[in-house]
Amino acid sequence: MTGTNKIPFLDLASVHAELEEELVEVFRNALRSAAFIGGPAVEQFEHEFAEFCDTRFCVGVGSGTDALRFALMAAGVGLDDAVVTVPNTFIATAEAISQCGALPRFVDVDERTYNMDAGRLADYLADGCVRNDRNGKLVDRQTGRGVKAIVPVHLYGQMADMDPILELAEKYDLLVIEDGCQAHGAEYSARRDNCWKKAGSMGRAAAFSFYPGKNLGACGEAGAVTTNDAELAQKVRVLRDHGQARKYYHEMEGYNGRLDSIQAGILRIKLRHLAAWNEKRRECASRYQELLGSVQEGIVLPYAPSWAKAVYHLYVVRVQNRDQLQKHLGDAGIGTGIHYPIPLHLQKAYRNLGYRKGDFPVSEGAAAEALSLPMYPGLGYVQQERIVRQVLDFVCGETSARTSSASSVRLTTLAVQGG
Ligand SMILES: *Cc1c(COP(=O)(O)O)cnc(C)c1O
């Protein structure tokens, strides 16, 4: 396979090539004005991103991890608390929880969406926790920690099913902080309010990452907190800047977690294209669906519930011999990714949490079988056809090897999933 024939997993360079003049102009302006930290670009971006998310406030910070950590801290999560999230996510979700002094507690994900399973959350809150007799607070049975918050993750650009999660949060008096780091622009049809809502506008606050490979990416590290809560937004502003609202007057110990002005300027330019890029990702996803939808066995395609509009940060399929498929595609010059190979409860870093293999079977199954195919706005039809041909080649080969004859491979047209 020659270099030019390769299909990368992600292609950032072409996007930046199209915007190069504008992006370089940001850097030139920063050099000339010597405004590197804070300044108008940061505030303008915050204003524009809040508008994009349908929230009142946005506070730019140094990364998605900062955003999660600051949002949790500003919401009042701290020492001795427990926070419920999922094991099928990037480690930053859990790092942010423990780094503000709390303990991550996991509930498994839904088989189809790979996001928090509200039924399992309900079971955990009802059976895994007890009410403290003295103050009526919810306490995790195993650790004795007070349960304070829920962090649903909108993984792969797909919304978690927020209605039942928000209902449980109300019932048990818990905060909801969304991890929207993979879901800039995703939407959820809130049955309770009978309207579509943007990722980042549904919990008390939300965290976004602008790591270069995200749907909206900086040219370096960046992140943001969105919220409708003025007080929480102000606390995040203080936390990101060494605990000061006024220079050298420190209300508390904070962090160096600011968004710098060059990244803010770059994000402003790229934000103008985000809606169109997300639309292109959706087109790529439906093309995959069309081209792969005829295969009835051996591969599971992403589920597209009628109550959400995904932004396909990743296009994740499931196959039994995932590692072999990855190798097969790699040999054909096609880049892929695995998100994520080890669920958090089985990571060495979280041995202290006391979970075991078998505790979260859905997450463990996804970790063993999920493969992310190339997905980015500039992915072309011809490229997708080539990817799909290789996937089918592998999947149908596998299926016919398992059954007695190749003729038993059924290529039936599957209806395009709508709900
Ligand atoms: C990327 C990501 C983060 C962390 O963002 P950084 O900007 O890399 O710190 C957190 N959660 C999820 C789900 C992510 O994908």
Short mmCIF file of C-alpha atoms and ligand atoms in Angstrom, two decimals:
data_model
loop_
_atom_site.label_atom_id
_atom_site.label_comp_id
_atom_site.label_asym_id
_atom_site.label_seq_id
_atom_site.Cartn_x
_atom_site.Cartn_y
_atom_site.Cartn_z
CA MET A 1 0.00 0.00 0.00
CA THR A 2 1.55 3.29 -1.01
CA GLY A 3 1.48 6.29 1.31
CA THR A 4 -0.94 8.28 -0.84
CA ASN A 5 -3.41 5.41 -0.76
CA LYS A 6 -3.69 5.41 3.01
CA ILE A 7 -6.91 6.39 4.67
CA PRO A 8 -6.08 7.89 8.05
CA PHE A 9 -8.25 7.38 11.11
CA LEU A 10 -8.44 11.15 11.47
CA ASP A 11 -7.33 13.92 9.10
CA LEU A 12 -6.75 17.25 10.84
CA ALA A 13 -4.17 18.60 8.42
CA SER A 14 -6.59 19.14 5.51
CA VAL A 15 -9.03 21.07 7.70
CA HIS A 16 -6.23 23.33 8.90
CA ALA A 17 -4.87 23.77 5.39
CA GLU A 18 -8.18 25.29 4.31
CA LEU A 19 -8.14 27.71 7.24
CA GLU A 20 -4.40 28.32 7.33
CA GLU A 21 -4.40 32.04 6.49
CA GLU A 22 -7.02 32.87 9.13
CA LEU A 23 -5.33 30.72 11.76
CA VAL A 24 -1.90 32.20 11.14
CA GLU A 25 -3.46 35.65 11.41
CA VAL A 26 -4.53 34.80 14.98
CA PHE A 27 -0.95 33.98 15.90
CA ARG A 28 0.38 37.12 14.18
CA ASN A 29 -2.09 39.31 16.08
CA ALA A 30 -1.17 37.68 19.37
CA LEU A 31 2.54 38.27 18.71
CA ARG A 32 1.99 41.92 17.86
CA SER A 33 -0.35 42.71 20.75
CA ALA A 34 1.55 40.42 23.14
CA ALA A 35 -1.84 39.38 24.58
CA PHE A 36 -1.33 35.70 25.31
CA ILE A 37 -3.40 35.04 28.42
CA GLY A 38 -6.98 36.25 28.82
CA GLY A 39 -8.11 39.24 26.81
CA PRO A 40 -10.94 39.82 24.38
CA ALA A 41 -10.50 36.65 22.28
CA VAL A 42 -11.19 34.46 25.33
CA GLU A 43 -14.32 36.39 26.27
CA GLN A 44 -15.57 36.47 22.70
CA PHE A 45 -15.10 32.75 22.32
CA GLU A 46 -16.83 32.10 25.65
CA HIS A 47 -19.77 34.17 24.52
CA GLU A 48 -19.99 32.38 21.16
CA PHE A 49 -19.63 28.88 22.57
CA ALA A 50 -22.29 29.56 25.23
CA GLU A 51 -24.58 30.62 22.41
CA PHE A 52 -23.74 27.46 20.46
CA CYS A 53 -24.64 25.31 23.49
CA ASP A 54 -27.78 27.29 24.41
CA THR A 55 -26.37 28.15 27.82
CA ARG A 56 -26.04 31.47 29.62
CA PHE A 57 -22.36 31.03 30.47
CA CYS A 58 -19.20 29.45 29.14
CA VAL A 59 -15.86 29.62 30.94
CA GLY A 60 -12.77 28.72 28.92
CA VAL A 61 -10.19 26.56 30.71
CA GLY A 62 -6.96 24.72 29.95
CA SER A 63 -8.40 21.32 28.95
CA GLY A 64 -11.44 19.09 29.13
CA THR A 65 -10.02 17.51 32.27
CA ASP A 66 -9.75 20.96 33.90
CA ALA A 67 -13.32 21.66 32.80
CA LEU A 68 -14.62 18.50 34.48
CA ARG A 69 -12.60 19.02 37.63
CA PHE A 70 -13.52 22.70 37.98
CA ALA A 71 -17.21 22.07 37.23
CA LEU A 72 -17.37 19.38 39.93
CA MET A 73 -15.51 21.53 42.47
CA ALA A 74 -17.55 24.63 41.71
CA ALA A 75 -20.73 22.58 42.12
CA GLY A 76 -19.54 21.65 45.61
CA VAL A 77 -18.18 18.14 45.09
CA GLY A 78 -15.23 17.45 47.35
CA LEU A 79 -13.59 15.31 49.99
CA ASP A 80 -15.57 12.29 51.21
CA ASP A 81 -18.10 12.48 48.37
CA ALA A 82 -18.85 9.78 45.84
CA VAL A 83 -19.69 10.56 42.20
CA VAL A 84 -21.42 8.09 39.88
CA THR A 85 -20.17 7.65 36.32
CA VAL A 86 -19.52 4.88 33.79
CA PRO A 87 -16.49 2.65 33.21
CA ASN A 88 -16.80 2.95 29.42
CA THR A 89 -15.14 6.33 29.00
CA PHE A 90 -11.78 8.07 28.78
CA ILE A 91 -9.93 8.09 32.09
CA ALA A 92 -10.24 11.89 32.46
CA THR A 93 -13.87 11.49 33.54
CA ALA A 94 -12.79 9.53 36.61
CA GLU A 95 -9.54 11.45 37.17
CA ALA A 96 -11.52 14.66 37.54
CA ILE A 97 -13.70 13.01 40.17
CA SER A 98 -10.84 11.72 42.29
CA GLN A 99 -8.75 14.85 41.81
CA CYS A 100 -11.40 16.91 43.54
CA GLY A 101 -11.25 14.53 46.48
CA ALA A 102 -14.26 12.40 45.62
CA LEU A 103 -14.49 8.70 44.79
CA PRO A 104 -15.70 7.44 41.41
CA ARG A 105 -18.49 4.83 41.58
CA PHE A 106 -19.43 3.08 38.36
CA VAL A 107 -22.66 1.88 36.81
CA ASP A 108 -22.67 -0.06 33.55
CA VAL A 109 -23.62 1.32 30.15
CA ASP A 110 -26.51 0.51 27.83
CA GLU A 111 -25.88 -2.25 25.29
CA ARG A 112 -26.99 -0.12 22.35
CA THR A 113 -25.85 3.44 23.10
CA TYR A 114 -22.70 2.52 25.12
CA ASN A 115 -23.73 5.34 27.48
CA MET A 116 -24.96 5.32 31.07
CA ASP A 117 -27.81 2.86 31.54
CA ALA A 118 -30.47 4.72 33.54
CA GLY A 119 -31.97 1.41 34.71
CA ARG A 120 -28.68 0.35 36.22
CA LEU A 121 -28.25 3.81 37.75
CA ALA A 122 -31.69 3.40 39.36
CA ASP A 123 -30.67 -0.03 40.70
CA TYR A 124 -27.43 1.34 42.12
CA LEU A 125 -29.14 4.28 43.84
CA ALA A 126 -31.87 2.04 45.26
CA ASP A 127 -29.81 -1.02 46.25
CA GLY A 128 -26.17 0.11 46.29
CA CYS A 129 -26.92 3.07 48.54
CA VAL A 130 -28.72 3.79 51.81
CA ARG A 131 -30.17 6.94 53.33
CA ASN A 132 -28.19 8.31 56.23
CA ASP A 133 -30.55 8.36 59.24
CA ARG A 134 -29.20 11.64 60.62
CA ASN A 135 -29.24 13.91 57.57
CA GLY A 136 -31.23 11.91 55.02
CA LYS A 137 -28.27 11.98 52.61
CA LEU A 138 -27.62 9.13 50.22
CA VAL A 139 -24.61 7.00 51.17
CA ASP A 140 -22.77 4.42 49.04
CA ARG A 141 -23.05 1.13 50.97
CA GLN A 142 -19.64 -0.21 50.06
CA THR A 143 -17.56 2.86 50.89
CA GLY A 144 -19.73 4.88 53.25
CA ARG A 145 -19.24 7.95 51.06
CA GLY A 146 -22.08 10.40 50.49
CA VAL A 147 -23.24 10.29 46.87
CA LYS A 148 -23.22 13.83 45.54
CA ALA A 149 -23.29 13.85 41.76
CA ILE A 150 -23.80 11.92 38.53
CA VAL A 151 -21.51 12.37 35.53
CA PRO A 152 -23.15 11.00 32.38
CA VAL A 153 -20.78 10.91 29.41
CA HIS A 154 -22.06 11.61 25.88
CA LEU A 155 -19.59 9.15 24.41
CA TYR A 156 -18.75 8.93 20.70
CA GLY A 157 -20.89 12.06 20.13
CA GLN A 158 -24.04 10.20 21.18
CA MET A 159 -26.21 11.67 23.96
CA ALA A 160 -26.77 9.69 27.15
CA ASP A 161 -30.49 9.19 27.79
CA MET A 162 -30.82 12.28 29.98
CA ASP A 163 -34.53 12.32 30.94
CA PRO A 164 -34.46 9.32 33.29
CA ILE A 165 -31.03 10.35 34.60
CA LEU A 166 -32.31 13.84 35.47
CA GLU A 167 -35.40 12.34 37.10
CA LEU A 168 -33.27 10.11 39.30
CA ALA A 169 -31.05 13.07 40.15
CA GLU A 170 -34.11 15.00 41.31
CA LYS A 171 -35.46 12.06 43.26
CA TYR A 172 -32.20 11.55 45.15
CA ASP A 173 -31.13 15.21 45.24
CA LEU A 174 -27.96 14.72 43.17
CA LEU A 175 -26.10 17.09 40.87
CA VAL A 176 -25.67 16.25 37.21
CA ILE A 177 -22.46 17.33 35.49
CA GLU A 178 -22.35 16.32 31.81
CA ASP A 179 -19.13 15.11 30.23
CA GLY A 180 -19.70 16.60 26.78
CA CYS A 181 -16.05 16.27 25.72
CA GLN A 182 -17.03 14.17 22.67
CA ALA A 183 -20.39 15.77 21.95
CA HIS A 184 -20.09 19.42 20.83
CA GLY A 185 -23.43 20.15 19.19
CA ALA A 186 -25.18 16.83 19.90
CA GLU A 187 -28.88 17.17 20.67
CA TYR A 188 -31.38 15.40 22.87
CA SER A 189 -35.13 15.36 22.55
CA ALA A 190 -36.19 16.08 26.12
CA ARG A 191 -39.52 14.28 26.45
CA ARG A 192 -40.18 16.07 29.74
CA ASP A 193 -39.93 19.53 28.20
CA ASN A 194 -40.97 18.47 24.72
CA CYS A 195 -38.06 20.19 22.98
CA TRP A 196 -34.58 19.51 21.61
CA LYS A 197 -31.70 20.39 23.92
CA LYS A 198 -28.01 20.80 23.26
CA ALA A 199 -25.32 18.73 24.93
CA GLY A 200 -23.93 20.86 27.72
CA SER A 201 -27.22 22.56 28.53
CA MET A 202 -28.94 19.78 30.45
CA GLY A 203 -27.08 19.36 33.73
CA ARG A 204 -26.01 21.86 36.38
CA ALA A 205 -22.85 22.29 34.32
CA ALA A 206 -20.98 20.52 31.55
CA ALA A 207 -17.40 19.99 30.47
CA PHE A 208 -16.06 20.26 26.93
CA SER A 209 -12.62 19.42 25.59
CA PHE A 210 -11.03 21.13 22.61
CA TYR A 211 -8.19 18.64 22.34
CA PRO A 212 -7.15 18.80 18.64
CA GLY A 213 -8.97 15.62 17.60
CA LYS A 214 -12.34 16.55 19.10
CA ASN A 215 -15.21 17.78 16.87
CA LEU A 216 -14.13 21.30 17.82
CA GLY A 217 -10.39 21.19 18.40
CA ALA A 218 -7.78 23.81 19.29
CA CYS A 219 -4.20 23.71 18.01
CA GLY A 220 -3.06 22.67 21.47
CA GLU A 221 -4.85 22.09 24.77
CA ALA A 222 -8.14 23.78 25.64
CA GLY A 223 -11.50 23.17 27.29
CA ALA A 224 -14.61 24.89 28.62
CA VAL A 225 -17.34 24.67 31.22
CA THR A 226 -20.89 25.57 30.20
CA THR A 227 -23.67 26.33 32.69
CA ASN A 228 -26.78 28.44 33.30
CA ASP A 229 -25.69 29.02 36.90
CA ALA A 230 -24.03 32.44 37.30
CA GLU A 231 -22.49 31.59 40.66
CA LEU A 232 -21.02 28.33 39.41
CA ALA A 233 -19.57 30.10 36.36
CA GLN A 234 -17.93 32.68 38.61
CA LYS A 235 -16.42 29.94 40.82
CA VAL A 236 -14.93 28.28 37.74
CA ARG A 237 -13.41 31.63 36.68
CA VAL A 238 -11.76 31.91 40.09
CA LEU A 239 -10.65 28.26 40.19
CA ARG A 240 -8.97 28.43 36.77
CA ASP A 241 -6.92 31.46 37.87
CA HIS A 242 -5.24 30.56 41.17
CA GLY A 243 -8.32 31.31 43.21
CA GLN A 244 -8.24 35.01 42.40
CA ALA A 245 -11.01 37.22 41.03
CA ARG A 246 -8.69 40.21 41.37
CA LYS A 247 -4.97 39.88 40.73
CA TYR A 248 -3.05 38.72 43.83
CA TYR A 249 -6.15 38.66 46.05
CA HIS A 250 -6.69 34.93 46.50
CA GLU A 251 -10.06 33.86 47.85
CA MET A 252 -8.95 30.24 47.87
CA GLU A 253 -6.31 27.98 46.42
CA GLY A 254 -7.00 27.47 42.76
CA TYR A 255 -5.22 26.18 39.68
CA ASN A 256 -3.38 27.36 36.61
CA GLY A 257 -6.13 26.26 34.25
CA ARG A 258 -6.81 29.15 31.90
CA LEU A 259 -7.66 29.13 28.21
CA ASP A 260 -4.96 31.08 26.37
CA SER A 261 -5.85 33.72 23.83
CA ILE A 262 -4.21 32.09 20.80
CA GLN A 263 -6.28 28.94 21.34
CA ALA A 264 -9.40 31.06 21.92
CA GLY A 265 -8.77 32.94 18.65
CA ILE A 266 -8.29 29.65 16.79
CA LEU A 267 -11.42 28.16 18.36
CA ARG A 268 -13.47 31.22 17.31
CA ILE A 269 -12.54 30.62 13.68
CA LYS A 270 -13.19 26.89 13.83
CA LEU A 271 -16.46 27.28 15.75
CA ARG A 272 -17.97 29.01 12.69
CA HIS A 273 -17.58 25.72 10.80
CA LEU A 274 -18.62 23.33 13.57
CA ALA A 275 -22.29 22.95 12.61
CA ALA A 276 -21.35 22.20 8.99
CA TRP A 277 -18.60 19.79 10.05
CA ASN A 278 -21.02 17.96 12.33
CA GLU A 279 -23.48 17.70 9.46
CA LYS A 280 -20.75 16.17 7.29
CA ARG A 281 -19.96 13.66 10.02
CA ARG A 282 -23.66 12.72 10.07
CA GLU A 283 -23.59 12.25 6.30
CA CYS A 284 -20.54 10.02 6.62
CA ALA A 285 -22.33 8.01 9.33
CA SER A 286 -25.42 7.48 7.18
CA ARG A 287 -23.22 6.45 4.26
CA TYR A 288 -21.55 3.83 6.47
CA GLN A 289 -25.02 2.75 7.56
CA GLU A 290 -26.16 2.43 3.93
CA LEU A 291 -23.08 0.56 2.82
CA LEU A 292 -22.81 -1.72 5.84
CA GLY A 293 -26.51 -2.05 6.62
CA SER A 294 -26.96 -5.04 4.33
CA VAL A 295 -24.86 -7.30 6.52
CA GLN A 296 -27.03 -9.05 9.04
CA GLU A 297 -24.47 -11.02 10.96
CA GLY A 298 -21.04 -10.45 12.36
CA ILE A 299 -21.12 -6.68 12.84
CA VAL A 300 -23.11 -4.29 15.01
CA LEU A 301 -23.47 -0.72 13.74
CA PRO A 302 -24.03 2.38 15.90
CA TYR A 303 -27.56 2.72 17.25
CA ALA A 304 -29.34 5.94 16.33
CA PRO A 305 -32.28 6.44 18.71
CA SER A 306 -35.05 8.78 17.58
CA TRP A 307 -34.56 10.87 20.74
CA ALA A 308 -31.07 12.06 19.90
CA LYS A 309 -29.01 13.62 17.12
CA ALA A 310 -25.48 12.34 17.41
CA VAL A 311 -22.44 14.27 16.14
CA TYR A 312 -20.35 11.14 15.49
CA HIS A 313 -17.12 12.14 17.16
CA LEU A 314 -16.40 8.46 16.54
CA TYR A 315 -18.07 5.84 14.37
CA VAL A 316 -17.84 2.68 16.44
CA VAL A 317 -18.76 -0.78 15.16
CA ARG A 318 -18.64 -4.04 17.07
CA VAL A 319 -17.20 -7.31 15.79
CA GLN A 320 -16.15 -10.48 17.54
CA ASN A 321 -12.61 -10.66 16.21
CA ARG A 322 -11.92 -6.97 16.63
CA ASP A 323 -8.14 -7.18 16.78
CA GLN A 324 -8.01 -9.22 13.56
CA LEU A 325 -10.33 -6.76 11.80
CA GLN A 326 -8.11 -3.91 12.93
CA LYS A 327 -5.09 -5.72 11.51
CA HIS A 328 -6.94 -6.55 8.29
CA LEU A 329 -7.80 -2.87 7.80
CA GLY A 330 -4.33 -1.76 8.81
CA ASP A 331 -2.82 -4.07 6.16
CA ALA A 332 -5.10 -2.39 3.61
CA GLY A 333 -3.80 1.04 4.67
CA ILE A 334 -6.88 1.99 6.70
CA GLY A 335 -6.38 3.58 10.12
CA THR A 336 -8.70 2.69 13.01
CA GLY A 337 -8.86 3.27 16.78
CA ILE A 338 -10.07 1.45 19.89
CA HIS A 339 -12.17 3.49 22.32
CA TYR A 340 -11.39 2.09 24.81
CA PRO A 341 -9.48 -1.20 25.16
CA ILE A 342 -9.77 -1.45 28.97
CA PRO A 343 -12.81 -0.20 30.90
CA LEU A 344 -11.88 2.06 33.81
CA HIS A 345 -12.80 -0.41 36.57
CA LEU A 346 -10.16 -2.82 35.24
CA GLN A 347 -7.42 -0.23 34.79
CA LYS A 348 -4.37 -0.61 36.99
CA ALA A 349 -4.83 3.02 38.06
CA TYR A 350 -8.16 2.10 39.67
CA ARG A 351 -7.25 -1.12 41.43
CA ASN A 352 -7.89 0.77 44.67
CA LEU A 353 -11.60 1.04 43.82
CA GLY A 354 -12.00 -2.68 44.43
CA TYR A 355 -13.90 -3.65 41.28
CA ARG A 356 -13.41 -6.98 39.51
CA LYS A 357 -13.70 -8.45 36.05
CA GLY A 358 -17.35 -9.27 35.46
CA ASP A 359 -18.69 -6.30 37.46
CA PHE A 360 -19.70 -4.35 34.33
CA PRO A 361 -20.21 -6.90 31.55
CA VAL A 362 -21.59 -4.48 28.96
CA SER A 363 -18.58 -2.17 29.24
CA GLU A 364 -16.26 -5.17 29.20
CA GLY A 365 -17.93 -6.51 26.05
CA ALA A 366 -17.62 -3.15 24.32
CA ALA A 367 -13.96 -2.90 25.29
CA ALA A 368 -13.32 -6.30 23.69
CA GLU A 369 -15.28 -5.75 20.48
CA ALA A 370 -15.48 -2.05 19.64
CA LEU A 371 -13.57 -0.64 16.69
CA SER A 372 -13.65 2.99 15.55
CA LEU A 373 -13.60 3.37 11.77
CA PRO A 374 -12.21 6.50 10.08
CA MET A 375 -14.53 9.46 10.77
CA TYR A 376 -13.94 13.13 9.99
CA PRO A 377 -15.77 15.78 7.95
CA GLY A 378 -13.53 15.41 4.89
CA LEU A 379 -13.91 11.64 4.60
CA GLY A 380 -14.93 10.98 0.99
CA TYR A 381 -17.40 8.56 -0.56
CA VAL A 382 -14.74 6.66 -2.47
CA GLN A 383 -12.72 6.26 0.71
CA GLN A 384 -15.74 5.02 2.61
CA GLU A 385 -16.51 2.50 -0.12
CA ARG A 386 -12.98 1.20 0.13
CA ILE A 387 -13.19 0.94 3.93
CA VAL A 388 -16.54 -0.84 3.73
CA ARG A 389 -15.28 -3.26 1.08
CA GLN A 390 -12.46 -4.26 3.42
CA VAL A 391 -14.80 -4.55 6.42
CA LEU A 392 -17.24 -6.73 4.46
CA ASP A 393 -14.40 -8.81 3.09
CA PHE A 394 -13.37 -9.58 6.65
CA VAL A 395 -16.79 -9.93 8.26
CA CYS A 396 -18.26 -12.14 5.52
CA GLY A 397 -15.10 -14.24 5.48
CA GLU A 398 -15.42 -14.74 9.22
CA THR A 399 -19.11 -15.56 9.01
CA SER A 400 -18.63 -18.12 6.26
CA ALA A 401 -15.75 -19.69 8.15
CA ARG A 402 -18.04 -20.19 11.13
CA THR A 403 -20.93 -21.64 9.12
CA SER A 404 -20.64 -24.64 6.82
CA SER A 405 -20.72 -22.90 3.46
CA ALA A 406 -20.19 -19.47 2.07
CA SER A 407 -23.65 -19.53 0.54
CA SER A 408 -25.21 -19.36 3.98
CA VAL A 409 -23.97 -15.81 4.41
CA ARG A 410 -27.14 -13.86 4.33
CA LEU A 411 -26.94 -10.42 2.84
CA THR A 412 -30.30 -9.07 3.76
CA THR A 413 -31.15 -5.44 3.61
CA LEU A 414 -31.62 -4.01 7.05
CA ALA A 415 -33.97 -1.10 7.41
CA VAL A 416 -32.08 2.08 8.26
CA GLN A 417 -32.47 2.49 11.97
CA GLY A 418 -34.65 5.33 13.02
CA GLY A 419 -35.59 4.49 16.58
C1 LIG B 1 -11.13 14.13 25.64
C2 LIG B 1 -11.97 13.73 26.78
C3 LIG B 1 -11.80 14.26 28.06
C4 LIG B 1 -10.63 15.11 28.47
O1 LIG B 1 -10.32 16.16 27.68
P1 LIG B 1 -8.82 16.77 27.63
O2 LIG B 1 -9.03 18.06 26.92
O3 LIG B 1 -7.98 15.81 26.89
O4 LIG B 1 -8.38 16.97 29.04
C5 LIG B 1 -12.71 13.91 29.04
N1 LIG B 1 -13.73 13.07 28.79
C6 LIG B 1 -13.91 12.52 27.58
C7 LIG B 1 -15.06 11.60 27.37
C8 LIG B 1 -13.03 12.81 26.55
O5 LIG B 1 -13.21 12.23 25.36
#
